[in-house]
Amino acid sequence: MSPQRQPLIGKNLEELAGITAEMAMPRFAAAQIADWLYVKRVSDIEQMTNLSKKARAALAEKYTVGREAPLECHRSSDGTAKYIFSGVPGRNIEAVMIPDRDRATLCVSCQAGCRMNCAFCMTGRNGFDGNITAAGIINQIMSVDESENLTNIVFMGMGEPTDNLDAVMKSLEILTAPWGFAWSPKRITVSTIGNIKGLRRLLDQSKVHIAISVHTPFAEERRNIMPVENTWHLTDVMELLRQYDFSGQRRLSVEYTMWAGKNDSPKHATALARMLRGTDARVNLIRFHKIPGFDATSSPENTMTAFRDTLNSLGITATIRASRGEDIMAACGMLAGKDKQK
Ligand code: SF4
């Protein structure tokens, strides 16, 4: 984003009203600008033709629309596309578009890197370089080739959403507000490792689907691969989730990456089912994609199937997630940000 002129995308109606008031524009101008930005999707302030010429000129002195095209796009043989955007100095961010029959899901990044340091994740292993603003998040959604045809958004790219929650919440507001994209929250999923304070806010102040990264039901094992377990215990996360209703429109899913001989035993499946009892959670079993520095391989297909069947037999809906975009380093846990990858 231009350091001199601020982007208008990423601003909510209240912020736009602050800008128009400061410029002595009529009260309704904020709604007009939101409409140009998020509904008509203009790329230049000059195209906002129901604002006076004077108002457009004044606005353009301090602001730009703020859309920035991706730096690169890599396409997988399975149709998945990985877009690279400029993130913060020294670190790019990545967004992944996953086509699936009549769906086009965009996986967005909310941080350039991540502070959570999960051992099995390339983003975490490459450290943290900064937060992405709401403008940077919205830009990913508006600037991919498939933007107009996206059916779903998942906050599962680089970064932990509860560690940059103000920007994530503002993006959710823009995506779901009638003056914004007017999307149903049912089309959006936010994935978190379970910072309880942030998770509670997400649960109370939005209606989006929630995904929790679990990966093992045993605290000791989780502590070894996910340092967050030292601060926010999974049992407390589950306790919190039990207070919310996931039996209807809002969905709760559990992300469970499977490593051969580490977390794929019947004992793990039984303990996971016990832990999830009463939560209405569905489990996504995820194949592990090898990354440097983490000594593990993915569980074999028959082990994953057996694990899934055990969960299903214990009353927990579980599915094995199809692996997408591995050839372009776009699959789960593989996003890095190009600069650091080099
Ligand atoms: S898995 Fe998520 S929370 Fe953990 S390091 Fe990677 S991006 Fe961060």
Tab-separated table of N, CA, C and O and ligand atoms in Angstrom, residues 111 113-125 156-161 191-193 213 215 226 333, ligand 1:
chain	number	residue	atom	x	y	z
A	111	GLN	N	-1.434	-12.572	8.512
A	111	GLN	CA	-0.156	-12.098	9.042
A	111	GLN	C	0.962	-12.504	8.070
A	111	GLN	O	0.849	-13.521	7.372
A	113	GLY	N	3.804	-14.243	8.197
A	113	GLY	CA	4.433	-15.161	9.137
A	113	GLY	C	3.487	-15.465	10.282
A	113	GLY	O	2.277	-15.240	10.172
A	114	CYS	N	4.039	-15.950	11.365
A	114	CYS	CA	3.192	-16.297	12.506
A	114	CYS	C	4.060	-16.415	13.748
A	114	CYS	O	5.187	-16.867	13.683
A	115	ARG	N	3.496	-15.977	14.882
A	115	ARG	CA	4.235	-16.039	16.143
A	115	ARG	C	4.011	-17.345	16.893
A	115	ARG	O	4.616	-17.564	17.932
A	116	MET	N	3.099	-18.200	16.402
A	116	MET	CA	2.650	-19.340	17.211
A	116	MET	C	3.599	-20.534	17.166
A	116	MET	O	3.526	-21.426	18.000
A	117	ASN	N	4.453	-20.539	16.139
A	117	ASN	CA	5.551	-21.497	16.146
A	117	ASN	C	5.157	-22.976	16.169
A	117	ASN	O	5.849	-23.783	16.816
A	118	CYS	N	4.095	-23.336	15.533
A	118	CYS	CA	3.726	-24.755	15.456
A	118	CYS	C	4.816	-25.487	14.654
A	118	CYS	O	5.208	-25.020	13.574
A	119	ALA	N	5.258	-26.608	15.183
A	119	ALA	CA	6.443	-27.278	14.628
A	119	ALA	C	6.250	-27.797	13.206
A	119	ALA	O	7.203	-27.916	12.449
A	120	PHE	N	5.008	-28.095	12.847
A	120	PHE	CA	4.729	-28.760	11.571
A	120	PHE	C	4.357	-27.785	10.463
A	120	PHE	O	3.950	-28.200	9.385
A	121	CYS	N	4.486	-26.478	10.731
A	121	CYS	CA	3.966	-25.482	9.789
A	121	CYS	C	5.086	-24.584	9.276
A	121	CYS	O	5.834	-23.998	10.050
A	122	MET	N	5.177	-24.496	7.970
A	122	MET	CA	6.214	-23.709	7.307
A	122	MET	C	6.093	-22.228	7.672
A	122	MET	O	7.094	-21.548	7.880
A	123	THR	N	4.870	-21.726	7.754
A	123	THR	CA	4.675	-20.310	8.108
A	123	THR	C	5.291	-20.036	9.464
A	123	THR	O	6.040	-19.082	9.650
A	124	GLY	N	4.975	-20.878	10.438
A	124	GLY	CA	5.481	-20.692	11.792
A	124	GLY	C	6.997	-20.851	11.860
A	124	GLY	O	7.683	-20.102	12.551
A	125	ARG	N	7.511	-21.798	11.125
A	125	ARG	CA	8.958	-22.059	11.182
A	125	ARG	C	9.765	-20.888	10.633
A	125	ARG	O	10.910	-20.683	10.990
A	156	MET	N	-7.311	-19.336	6.757
A	156	MET	CA	-6.467	-20.488	7.081
A	156	MET	C	-5.105	-20.355	6.422
A	156	MET	O	-4.365	-21.322	6.318
A	157	GLY	N	-4.795	-19.161	5.914
A	157	GLY	CA	-3.505	-18.964	5.268
A	157	GLY	C	-2.434	-18.668	6.308
A	157	GLY	O	-2.446	-19.231	7.403
A	158	MET	N	-1.526	-17.766	5.968
A	158	MET	CA	-0.448	-17.455	6.897
A	158	MET	C	-0.998	-16.645	8.079
A	158	MET	O	-1.775	-15.726	7.912
A	159	GLY	N	-0.558	-17.013	9.286
A	159	GLY	CA	-0.915	-16.233	10.471
A	159	GLY	C	-2.033	-16.826	11.299
A	159	GLY	O	-2.798	-17.678	10.833
A	160	GLU	N	-2.085	-16.387	12.545
A	160	GLU	CA	-3.120	-16.829	13.483
A	160	GLU	C	-4.130	-15.684	13.643
A	160	GLU	O	-3.786	-14.614	14.174
A	161	PRO	N	-5.365	-15.870	13.186
A	161	PRO	CA	-6.340	-14.771	13.206
A	161	PRO	C	-6.531	-14.108	14.575
A	161	PRO	O	-6.706	-12.891	14.650
A	191	SER	N	-10.118	-20.002	11.136
A	191	SER	CA	-9.418	-21.101	11.799
A	191	SER	C	-8.471	-20.541	12.856
A	191	SER	O	-7.755	-19.573	12.599
A	192	THR	N	-8.480	-21.146	14.036
A	192	THR	CA	-7.623	-20.658	15.117
A	192	THR	C	-7.027	-21.825	15.888
A	192	THR	O	-7.595	-22.915	15.917
A	193	ILE	N	-5.890	-21.548	16.539
A	193	ILE	CA	-5.334	-22.599	17.386
A	193	ILE	C	-5.920	-22.528	18.790
A	193	ILE	O	-5.601	-23.364	19.627
A	213	SER	N	-7.578	-25.835	15.396
A	213	SER	CA	-6.445	-26.735	15.111
A	213	SER	C	-6.172	-27.568	16.348
A	213	SER	O	-5.749	-27.033	17.366
A	215	HIS	N	-4.986	-31.461	16.332
A	215	HIS	CA	-3.833	-32.306	15.958
A	215	HIS	C	-3.449	-33.430	16.928
A	215	HIS	O	-2.743	-34.350	16.532
A	226	MET	N	2.782	-27.695	19.519
A	226	MET	CA	2.061	-26.422	19.477
A	226	MET	C	2.269	-25.693	20.815
A	226	MET	O	1.547	-25.946	21.790
A	333	GLY	N	-0.194	-26.017	5.618
A	333	GLY	CA	1.089	-26.005	6.329
A	333	GLY	C	2.280	-25.645	5.468
A	333	GLY	O	3.404	-25.579	5.951
B	1	SF4	S1	-0.371	-23.665	12.058
B	1	SF4	FE1	-1.343	-21.645	12.073
B	1	SF4	S2	-0.983	-20.899	14.159
B	1	SF4	FE2	0.472	-22.571	13.845
B	1	SF4	S3	2.341	-21.570	13.093
B	1	SF4	FE3	1.132	-22.178	11.283
B	1	SF4	S4	-0.036	-20.345	10.766
B	1	SF4	FE4	0.673	-20.105	12.875
